[in-house]
Amino acid sequence: MTLPEPSDTLRLLDGDEVPPVLEENIESRSPFFFTCDHYGRLIPRALGDLGVHAGELERHIAWDIGIADVATMLAKEMNVHLIAQRYSRLVIDCNRPFDSPGSIPLISEATEISGNGGLTGDQVEARRRAVFAPYHARIAQVLDQRKAQGLPTILVSLHSFTPVYAGIARPWHVGTLYNRDDRLPHLLRDMLRHEGDLVVGDNEPYAVSDATDYTIPVHAEKRGLMNTGIEIRQDLIEDQSGQHQWAERLARLLLEIEETLHARKLMPA
Ligand SMILES: [Zn+2]
């Protein structure tokens, strides 16, 4: 049986455009598995600039500044399977439920996204099919395969946050984030605090919730996977040396956590 091709009104990406899903280390056997929902800031050609000035599309509203390189370096350093989204969260946010107002935002911080106004149901569906669906389908497929292979999985969702939001400065260098399962976030939080040079947020600057998040609630919690979100402040990872430092630091701490989990018999089966 062949499935019907989506009609042209539902096709958003042309054949020569960059695919939404980026992957590294597909053959990894590490228990860690990395996601990066806000890795990229591409916009499908058909959507132009979404009615937003070019300078705005380089800001944190379009993507998580610095995290792409940290995620790539960290995944390489630890040989961990990374799945990342190359398209901008302004097209459709891959860490928001569809019914959330932030899914296809009309405003982000103080910037109006005029290209997201007045969309038809087909236009919304086209974004979901082109960007959101393939990313989350691939994550689900890999998690199923890992389970079938008997590989334990610890899902780590990598993000970065702007140092100043709506005029308010954020004091944390990094935060560990959670919804229902705080075991790993608290372990990592304590290790980051033990480093001695960091202000570490406990579910700050954001807390994970079913209403505002997708990746952790849907992929990790529904499968009962140990998980954490990590948010790094963007001014610390805007250049290569900062990105290297953070990738090295997180690799060291996560490998130590892997040993701790084994020692405490907490490593998931
Ligand atoms: Zn993010």
PDB file of C-alpha atoms and ligand atoms in Angstrom:
ATOM      1  CA  MET A   1       0.000   0.000   0.000  1.00  0.00           C
ATOM      2  CA  THR A   2       1.310   3.459  -0.815  1.00  0.00           C
ATOM      3  CA  LEU A   3       0.222   6.437   1.180  1.00  0.00           C
ATOM      4  CA  PRO A   4      -1.114   9.381  -0.783  1.00  0.00           C
ATOM      5  CA  GLU A   5       1.350  12.245  -1.141  1.00  0.00           C
ATOM      6  CA  PRO A   6       0.349  15.322   0.813  1.00  0.00           C
ATOM      7  CA  SER A   7      -1.387  17.822  -1.422  1.00  0.00           C
ATOM      8  CA  ASP A   8       0.655  20.840  -2.474  1.00  0.00           C
ATOM      9  CA  THR A   9      -1.065  23.085   0.044  1.00  0.00           C
ATOM     10  CA  LEU A  10       0.320  20.863   2.800  1.00  0.00           C
ATOM     11  CA  ARG A  11       3.848  20.611   1.388  1.00  0.00           C
ATOM     12  CA  LEU A  12       6.058  23.268   2.962  1.00  0.00           C
ATOM     13  CA  LEU A  13       9.628  22.174   2.182  1.00  0.00           C
ATOM     14  CA  ASP A  14      10.840  21.803  -1.385  1.00  0.00           C
ATOM     15  CA  GLY A  15      12.925  18.765  -2.261  1.00  0.00           C
ATOM     16  CA  ASP A  16      16.147  20.800  -2.291  1.00  0.00           C
ATOM     17  CA  GLU A  17      15.639  22.302   1.177  1.00  0.00           C
ATOM     18  CA  VAL A  18      17.539  21.132   4.242  1.00  0.00           C
ATOM     19  CA  PRO A  19      15.747  18.304   6.083  1.00  0.00           C
ATOM     20  CA  PRO A  20      14.529  19.156   9.592  1.00  0.00           C
ATOM     21  CA  VAL A  21      16.227  16.356  11.537  1.00  0.00           C
ATOM     22  CA  LEU A  22      19.947  16.403  12.277  1.00  0.00           C
ATOM     23  CA  GLU A  23      21.555  13.329  13.839  1.00  0.00           C
ATOM     24  CA  GLU A  24      24.962  12.469  15.243  1.00  0.00           C
ATOM     25  CA  ASN A  25      26.354   9.144  16.473  1.00  0.00           C
ATOM     26  CA  ILE A  26      23.459   6.967  15.377  1.00  0.00           C
ATOM     27  CA  GLU A  27      25.366   3.827  16.407  1.00  0.00           C
ATOM     28  CA  SER A  28      25.953   5.005  19.977  1.00  0.00           C
ATOM     29  CA  ARG A  29      25.546   2.478  22.808  1.00  0.00           C
ATOM     30  CA  SER A  30      25.763   5.136  25.548  1.00  0.00           C
ATOM     31  CA  PRO A  31      22.819   5.201  27.971  1.00  0.00           C
ATOM     32  CA  PHE A  32      22.548   8.932  27.329  1.00  0.00           C
ATOM     33  CA  PHE A  33      20.397  10.233  24.486  1.00  0.00           C
ATOM     34  CA  PHE A  34      20.409  13.940  23.605  1.00  0.00           C
ATOM     35  CA  THR A  35      17.657  16.048  22.069  1.00  0.00           C
ATOM     36  CA  CYS A  36      18.017  19.651  20.916  1.00  0.00           C
ATOM     37  CA  ASP A  37      14.637  21.177  20.050  1.00  0.00           C
ATOM     38  CA  HIS A  38      15.938  24.688  19.359  1.00  0.00           C
ATOM     39  CA  TYR A  39      19.210  23.824  17.603  1.00  0.00           C
ATOM     40  CA  GLY A  40      18.628  25.692  14.329  1.00  0.00           C
ATOM     41  CA  ARG A  41      17.021  28.808  12.930  1.00  0.00           C
ATOM     42  CA  LEU A  42      16.220  27.887   9.346  1.00  0.00           C
ATOM     43  CA  ILE A  43      12.936  29.054   7.852  1.00  0.00           C
ATOM     44  CA  PRO A  44      11.294  27.205   4.938  1.00  0.00           C
ATOM     45  CA  ARG A  45      11.735  29.230   1.747  1.00  0.00           C
ATOM     46  CA  ALA A  46       7.989  29.461   1.226  1.00  0.00           C
ATOM     47  CA  LEU A  47       7.604  31.371   4.505  1.00  0.00           C
ATOM     48  CA  GLY A  48      10.094  34.118   3.576  1.00  0.00           C
ATOM     49  CA  ASP A  49      11.268  35.919   6.710  1.00  0.00           C
ATOM     50  CA  LEU A  50       8.004  35.424   8.633  1.00  0.00           C
ATOM     51  CA  GLY A  51       7.629  39.206   8.477  1.00  0.00           C
ATOM     52  CA  VAL A  52      10.477  39.636  10.943  1.00  0.00           C
ATOM     53  CA  HIS A  53      13.625  41.790  10.480  1.00  0.00           C
ATOM     54  CA  ALA A  54      16.804  39.843   9.760  1.00  0.00           C
ATOM     55  CA  GLY A  55      18.422  41.022  13.007  1.00  0.00           C
ATOM     56  CA  GLU A  56      15.552  39.604  15.024  1.00  0.00           C
ATOM     57  CA  LEU A  57      16.047  36.218  13.365  1.00  0.00           C
ATOM     58  CA  GLU A  58      19.544  36.036  14.883  1.00  0.00           C
ATOM     59  CA  ARG A  59      18.246  36.648  18.420  1.00  0.00           C
ATOM     60  CA  HIS A  60      17.262  34.108  21.033  1.00  0.00           C
ATOM     61  CA  ILE A  61      13.643  34.304  19.909  1.00  0.00           C
ATOM     62  CA  ALA A  62      14.529  32.300  16.781  1.00  0.00           C
ATOM     63  CA  TRP A  63      16.730  29.603  18.395  1.00  0.00           C
ATOM     64  CA  ASP A  64      18.794  28.678  21.441  1.00  0.00           C
ATOM     65  CA  ILE A  65      21.999  30.649  20.793  1.00  0.00           C
ATOM     66  CA  GLY A  66      25.173  28.610  21.295  1.00  0.00           C
ATOM     67  CA  ILE A  67      23.513  25.284  22.048  1.00  0.00           C
ATOM     68  CA  ALA A  68      24.016  23.783  18.572  1.00  0.00           C
ATOM     69  CA  ASP A  69      27.785  23.775  18.964  1.00  0.00           C
ATOM     70  CA  VAL A  70      27.692  22.675  22.603  1.00  0.00           C
ATOM     71  CA  ALA A  71      25.339  19.805  21.711  1.00  0.00           C
ATOM     72  CA  THR A  72      27.507  18.717  18.775  1.00  0.00           C
ATOM     73  CA  MET A  73      30.753  18.864  20.773  1.00  0.00           C
ATOM     74  CA  LEU A  74      29.206  17.139  23.789  1.00  0.00           C
ATOM     75  CA  ALA A  75      27.683  14.376  21.668  1.00  0.00           C
ATOM     76  CA  LYS A  76      31.020  13.846  19.937  1.00  0.00           C
ATOM     77  CA  GLU A  77      33.018  13.885  23.170  1.00  0.00           C
ATOM     78  CA  MET A  78      30.724  11.286  24.792  1.00  0.00           C
ATOM     79  CA  ASN A  79      29.710   9.421  21.617  1.00  0.00           C
ATOM     80  CA  VAL A  80      26.034   9.978  22.413  1.00  0.00           C
ATOM     81  CA  HIS A  81      23.169   9.837  19.905  1.00  0.00           C
ATOM     82  CA  LEU A  82      21.952  13.394  19.299  1.00  0.00           C
ATOM     83  CA  ILE A  83      18.731  14.319  17.492  1.00  0.00           C
ATOM     84  CA  ALA A  84      18.312  18.017  16.742  1.00  0.00           C
ATOM     85  CA  GLN A  85      15.848  20.290  14.946  1.00  0.00           C
ATOM     86  CA  ARG A  86      17.325  22.543  12.251  1.00  0.00           C
ATOM     87  CA  TYR A  87      14.278  24.796  11.731  1.00  0.00           C
ATOM     88  CA  SER A  88      13.448  27.821  13.856  1.00  0.00           C
ATOM     89  CA  ARG A  89      11.097  27.665  16.803  1.00  0.00           C
ATOM     90  CA  LEU A  90       9.361  30.643  15.156  1.00  0.00           C
ATOM     91  CA  VAL A  91       8.144  28.304  12.368  1.00  0.00           C
ATOM     92  CA  ILE A  92       6.753  25.824  14.891  1.00  0.00           C
ATOM     93  CA  ASP A  93       8.174  25.242  18.356  1.00  0.00           C
ATOM     94  CA  CYS A  94       9.177  21.589  18.741  1.00  0.00           C
ATOM     95  CA  ASN A  95       9.005  21.830  22.528  1.00  0.00           C
ATOM     96  CA  ARG A  96       5.420  23.104  22.722  1.00  0.00           C
ATOM     97  CA  PRO A  97       2.167  21.147  22.554  1.00  0.00           C
ATOM     98  CA  PHE A  98       0.071  22.074  19.483  1.00  0.00           C
ATOM     99  CA  ASP A  99      -2.636  23.657  21.587  1.00  0.00           C
ATOM    100  CA  SER A 100      -0.132  25.913  23.366  1.00  0.00           C
ATOM    101  CA  PRO A 101      -0.130  29.578  22.267  1.00  0.00           C
ATOM    102  CA  GLY A 102       3.657  29.267  21.899  1.00  0.00           C
ATOM    103  CA  SER A 103       3.421  26.512  19.269  1.00  0.00           C
ATOM    104  CA  ILE A 104       3.415  28.983  16.351  1.00  0.00           C
ATOM    105  CA  PRO A 105       3.993  32.201  18.265  1.00  0.00           C
ATOM    106  CA  LEU A 106       2.323  35.466  17.301  1.00  0.00           C
ATOM    107  CA  ILE A 107       4.709  37.315  19.574  1.00  0.00           C
ATOM    108  CA  SER A 108       8.050  36.280  21.073  1.00  0.00           C
ATOM    109  CA  GLU A 109       9.389  38.390  23.942  1.00  0.00           C
ATOM    110  CA  ALA A 110       8.426  41.771  22.437  1.00  0.00           C
ATOM    111  CA  THR A 111       8.699  40.931  18.738  1.00  0.00           C
ATOM    112  CA  GLU A 112       5.572  40.455  16.666  1.00  0.00           C
ATOM    113  CA  ILE A 113       5.844  37.526  14.236  1.00  0.00           C
ATOM    114  CA  SER A 114       3.501  38.857  11.582  1.00  0.00           C
ATOM    115  CA  GLY A 115       3.984  35.851   9.289  1.00  0.00           C
ATOM    116  CA  ASN A 116       2.382  33.700  11.970  1.00  0.00           C
ATOM    117  CA  GLY A 117      -0.862  35.699  12.049  1.00  0.00           C
ATOM    118  CA  GLY A 118      -4.146  34.492  10.530  1.00  0.00           C
ATOM    119  CA  LEU A 119      -2.934  31.031   9.471  1.00  0.00           C
ATOM    120  CA  THR A 120      -5.441  28.613   7.982  1.00  0.00           C
ATOM    121  CA  GLY A 121      -5.784  25.102   9.342  1.00  0.00           C
ATOM    122  CA  ASP A 122      -3.888  23.808   6.292  1.00  0.00           C
ATOM    123  CA  GLN A 123      -1.020  26.233   6.867  1.00  0.00           C
ATOM    124  CA  VAL A 124      -0.697  25.099  10.472  1.00  0.00           C
ATOM    125  CA  GLU A 125      -0.866  21.467   9.383  1.00  0.00           C
ATOM    126  CA  ALA A 126       1.828  22.061   6.752  1.00  0.00           C
ATOM    127  CA  ARG A 127       4.250  23.325   9.416  1.00  0.00           C
ATOM    128  CA  ARG A 128       3.446  20.397  11.652  1.00  0.00           C
ATOM    129  CA  ARG A 129       4.101  17.887   8.859  1.00  0.00           C
ATOM    130  CA  ALA A 130       7.259  19.537   7.574  1.00  0.00           C
ATOM    131  CA  VAL A 131       9.063  20.310  10.842  1.00  0.00           C
ATOM    132  CA  PHE A 132       7.458  19.024  14.032  1.00  0.00           C
ATOM    133  CA  ALA A 133       6.255  15.565  12.970  1.00  0.00           C
ATOM    134  CA  PRO A 134       9.462  14.192  11.395  1.00  0.00           C
ATOM    135  CA  TYR A 135      11.542  15.342  14.377  1.00  0.00           C
ATOM    136  CA  HIS A 136       9.347  13.741  16.991  1.00  0.00           C
ATOM    137  CA  ALA A 137       8.689  10.643  14.881  1.00  0.00           C
ATOM    138  CA  ARG A 138      12.432  10.052  14.610  1.00  0.00           C
ATOM    139  CA  ILE A 139      12.941  10.504  18.365  1.00  0.00           C
ATOM    140  CA  ALA A 140      10.114   8.024  19.055  1.00  0.00           C
ATOM    141  CA  GLN A 141      11.531   5.550  16.533  1.00  0.00           C
ATOM    142  CA  VAL A 142      15.001   5.675  18.089  1.00  0.00           C
ATOM    143  CA  LEU A 143      13.627   5.280  21.614  1.00  0.00           C
ATOM    144  CA  ASP A 144      11.623   2.248  20.435  1.00  0.00           C
ATOM    145  CA  GLN A 145      14.722   0.756  18.808  1.00  0.00           C
ATOM    146  CA  ARG A 146      16.825   1.313  21.913  1.00  0.00           C
ATOM    147  CA  LYS A 147      14.204  -0.430  24.017  1.00  0.00           C
ATOM    148  CA  ALA A 148      14.026  -3.339  21.577  1.00  0.00           C
ATOM    149  CA  GLN A 149      17.831  -3.633  21.759  1.00  0.00           C
ATOM    150  CA  GLY A 150      17.745  -3.639  25.567  1.00  0.00           C
ATOM    151  CA  LEU A 151      19.679  -0.363  25.807  1.00  0.00           C
ATOM    152  CA  PRO A 152      18.946   1.780  28.850  1.00  0.00           C
ATOM    153  CA  THR A 153      18.066   5.373  27.936  1.00  0.00           C
ATOM    154  CA  ILE A 154      18.554   8.584  29.874  1.00  0.00           C
ATOM    155  CA  LEU A 155      17.061  11.466  27.909  1.00  0.00           C
ATOM    156  CA  VAL A 156      18.863  14.805  28.188  1.00  0.00           C
ATOM    157  CA  SER A 157      17.133  17.774  26.581  1.00  0.00           C
ATOM    158  CA  LEU A 158      19.649  20.529  25.760  1.00  0.00           C
ATOM    159  CA  HIS A 159      18.673  24.209  25.713  1.00  0.00           C
ATOM    160  CA  SER A 160      20.100  27.690  26.279  1.00  0.00           C
ATOM    161  CA  PHE A 161      18.468  30.808  27.702  1.00  0.00           C
ATOM    162  CA  THR A 162      18.881  34.525  27.141  1.00  0.00           C
ATOM    163  CA  PRO A 163      20.706  36.371  29.960  1.00  0.00           C
ATOM    164  CA  VAL A 164      18.074  39.122  30.032  1.00  0.00           C
ATOM    165  CA  TYR A 165      14.396  38.453  29.355  1.00  0.00           C
ATOM    166  CA  ALA A 166      11.840  41.281  29.208  1.00  0.00           C
ATOM    167  CA  GLY A 167      14.291  43.537  31.022  1.00  0.00           C
ATOM    168  CA  ILE A 168      14.992  41.106  33.872  1.00  0.00           C
ATOM    169  CA  ALA A 169      18.568  39.809  34.299  1.00  0.00           C
ATOM    170  CA  ARG A 170      18.889  36.120  35.142  1.00  0.00           C
ATOM    171  CA  PRO A 171      21.481  35.203  37.774  1.00  0.00           C
ATOM    172  CA  TRP A 172      21.913  31.511  36.922  1.00  0.00           C
ATOM    173  CA  HIS A 173      24.741  30.226  34.745  1.00  0.00           C
ATOM    174  CA  VAL A 174      22.947  26.964  34.184  1.00  0.00           C
ATOM    175  CA  GLY A 175      19.769  25.221  35.328  1.00  0.00           C
ATOM    176  CA  THR A 176      18.596  21.634  35.576  1.00  0.00           C
ATOM    177  CA  LEU A 177      14.940  21.163  34.676  1.00  0.00           C
ATOM    178  CA  TYR A 178      12.283  18.603  35.458  1.00  0.00           C
ATOM    179  CA  ASN A 179       8.588  17.852  35.636  1.00  0.00           C
ATOM    180  CA  ARG A 180       7.729  14.613  37.495  1.00  0.00           C
ATOM    181  CA  ASP A 181      11.124  12.933  37.928  1.00  0.00           C
ATOM    182  CA  ASP A 182      13.722  15.047  39.747  1.00  0.00           C
ATOM    183  CA  ARG A 183      16.326  12.313  40.396  1.00  0.00           C
ATOM    184  CA  LEU A 184      18.763  13.143  37.616  1.00  0.00           C
ATOM    185  CA  PRO A 185      18.147  16.920  37.638  1.00  0.00           C
ATOM    186  CA  HIS A 186      18.970  17.056  41.347  1.00  0.00           C
ATOM    187  CA  LEU A 187      22.036  14.864  40.986  1.00  0.00           C
ATOM    188  CA  LEU A 188      23.347  17.055  38.176  1.00  0.00           C
ATOM    189  CA  ARG A 189      22.356  20.260  40.012  1.00  0.00           C
ATOM    190  CA  ASP A 190      24.385  19.221  43.054  1.00  0.00           C
ATOM    191  CA  MET A 191      27.408  18.298  40.949  1.00  0.00           C
ATOM    192  CA  LEU A 192      27.261  21.621  39.096  1.00  0.00           C
ATOM    193  CA  ARG A 193      27.048  23.467  42.428  1.00  0.00           C
ATOM    194  CA  HIS A 194      30.014  21.457  43.675  1.00  0.00           C
ATOM    195  CA  GLU A 195      32.077  22.894  40.823  1.00  0.00           C
ATOM    196  CA  GLY A 196      32.234  26.031  42.972  1.00  0.00           C
ATOM    197  CA  ASP A 197      32.050  28.700  40.248  1.00  0.00           C
ATOM    198  CA  LEU A 198      28.423  28.418  39.143  1.00  0.00           C
ATOM    199  CA  VAL A 199      25.020  29.751  40.121  1.00  0.00           C
ATOM    200  CA  VAL A 200      22.821  26.745  39.371  1.00  0.00           C
ATOM    201  CA  GLY A 201      19.067  27.015  38.925  1.00  0.00           C
ATOM    202  CA  ASP A 202      16.790  24.307  40.308  1.00  0.00           C
ATOM    203  CA  ASN A 203      14.021  24.234  37.687  1.00  0.00           C
ATOM    204  CA  GLU A 204      15.140  27.775  36.785  1.00  0.00           C
ATOM    205  CA  PRO A 205      14.897  29.805  34.601  1.00  0.00           C
ATOM    206  CA  TYR A 206      12.102  27.455  33.467  1.00  0.00           C
ATOM    207  CA  ALA A 207      10.236  24.555  34.967  1.00  0.00           C
ATOM    208  CA  VAL A 208       9.078  21.734  32.712  1.00  0.00           C
ATOM    209  CA  SER A 209       5.307  21.213  32.506  1.00  0.00           C
ATOM    210  CA  ASP A 210       2.795  19.340  30.370  1.00  0.00           C
ATOM    211  CA  ALA A 211       1.291  22.673  29.253  1.00  0.00           C
ATOM    212  CA  THR A 212       4.546  24.333  28.154  1.00  0.00           C
ATOM    213  CA  ASP A 213       6.777  21.429  27.096  1.00  0.00           C
ATOM    214  CA  TYR A 214       6.661  18.495  24.718  1.00  0.00           C
ATOM    215  CA  THR A 215       9.939  16.580  24.547  1.00  0.00           C
ATOM    216  CA  ILE A 216      10.353  15.625  28.220  1.00  0.00           C
ATOM    217  CA  PRO A 217       6.663  14.945  29.021  1.00  0.00           C
ATOM    218  CA  VAL A 218       5.939  13.018  25.817  1.00  0.00           C
ATOM    219  CA  HIS A 219       9.171  11.159  25.050  1.00  0.00           C
ATOM    220  CA  ALA A 220      10.728  10.688  28.485  1.00  0.00           C
ATOM    221  CA  GLU A 221       7.917  10.660  31.013  1.00  0.00           C
ATOM    222  CA  LYS A 222       5.388   8.637  29.035  1.00  0.00           C
ATOM    223  CA  ARG A 223       8.058   5.973  28.563  1.00  0.00           C
ATOM    224  CA  GLY A 224       9.255   6.171  32.161  1.00  0.00           C
ATOM    225  CA  LEU A 225      12.762   7.255  31.083  1.00  0.00           C
ATOM    226  CA  MET A 226      15.094   8.992  33.500  1.00  0.00           C
ATOM    227  CA  ASN A 227      15.584  12.500  32.141  1.00  0.00           C
ATOM    228  CA  THR A 228      16.705  16.056  32.672  1.00  0.00           C
ATOM    229  CA  GLY A 229      16.553  19.350  30.868  1.00  0.00           C
ATOM    230  CA  ILE A 230      19.724  21.440  30.851  1.00  0.00           C
ATOM    231  CA  GLU A 231      19.592  25.199  30.219  1.00  0.00           C
ATOM    232  CA  ILE A 232      22.877  27.094  29.747  1.00  0.00           C
ATOM    233  CA  ARG A 233      22.985  30.906  29.755  1.00  0.00           C
ATOM    234  CA  GLN A 234      23.689  32.138  26.249  1.00  0.00           C
ATOM    235  CA  ASP A 235      26.448  34.652  27.022  1.00  0.00           C
ATOM    236  CA  LEU A 236      28.574  31.761  28.337  1.00  0.00           C
ATOM    237  CA  ILE A 237      28.398  29.813  25.064  1.00  0.00           C
ATOM    238  CA  GLU A 238      28.342  32.498  22.395  1.00  0.00           C
ATOM    239  CA  ASP A 239      31.921  31.775  21.306  1.00  0.00           C
ATOM    240  CA  GLN A 240      33.893  28.625  20.630  1.00  0.00           C
ATOM    241  CA  SER A 241      35.940  28.706  23.798  1.00  0.00           C
ATOM    242  CA  GLY A 242      32.819  28.910  25.961  1.00  0.00           C
ATOM    243  CA  GLN A 243      31.158  26.166  23.940  1.00  0.00           C
ATOM    244  CA  HIS A 244      34.225  23.935  24.399  1.00  0.00           C
ATOM    245  CA  GLN A 245      34.381  24.602  28.128  1.00  0.00           C
ATOM    246  CA  TRP A 246      30.721  23.725  28.593  1.00  0.00           C
ATOM    247  CA  ALA A 247      30.874  20.626  26.427  1.00  0.00           C
ATOM    248  CA  GLU A 248      33.926  19.395  28.372  1.00  0.00           C
ATOM    249  CA  ARG A 249      32.384  20.181  31.720  1.00  0.00           C
ATOM    250  CA  LEU A 250      29.084  18.492  30.943  1.00  0.00           C
ATOM    251  CA  ALA A 251      30.825  15.457  29.441  1.00  0.00           C
ATOM    252  CA  ARG A 252      32.893  15.049  32.604  1.00  0.00           C
ATOM    253  CA  LEU A 253      29.873  15.423  34.900  1.00  0.00           C
ATOM    254  CA  LEU A 254      27.550  13.192  32.879  1.00  0.00           C
ATOM    255  CA  LEU A 255      30.149  10.419  32.750  1.00  0.00           C
ATOM    256  CA  GLU A 256      30.549  10.737  36.519  1.00  0.00           C
ATOM    257  CA  ILE A 257      26.768  10.503  36.845  1.00  0.00           C
ATOM    258  CA  GLU A 258      26.759   7.342  34.738  1.00  0.00           C
ATOM    259  CA  GLU A 259      29.180   5.766  37.222  1.00  0.00           C
ATOM    260  CA  THR A 260      27.155   7.005  40.195  1.00  0.00           C
ATOM    261  CA  LEU A 261      23.953   5.559  38.757  1.00  0.00           C
ATOM    262  CA  HIS A 262      25.638   2.206  38.272  1.00  0.00           C
ATOM    263  CA  ALA A 263      27.115   2.287  41.793  1.00  0.00           C
ATOM    264  CA  ARG A 264      23.753   3.131  43.359  1.00  0.00           C
ATOM    265  CA  LYS A 265      21.998   0.538  41.168  1.00  0.00           C
ATOM    266  CA  LEU A 266      19.872   3.314  39.722  1.00  0.00           C
ATOM    267  CA  MET A 267      20.894   2.796  36.106  1.00  0.00           C
ATOM    268  CA  PRO A 268      17.661   2.080  34.225  1.00  0.00           C
ATOM    269  CA  ALA A 269      17.337  -1.412  32.795  1.00  0.00           C
TER     270      ALA A 269
HETATM  271 ZN    ZN B   1      15.250  25.847  24.079  1.00  0.00          ZN
END
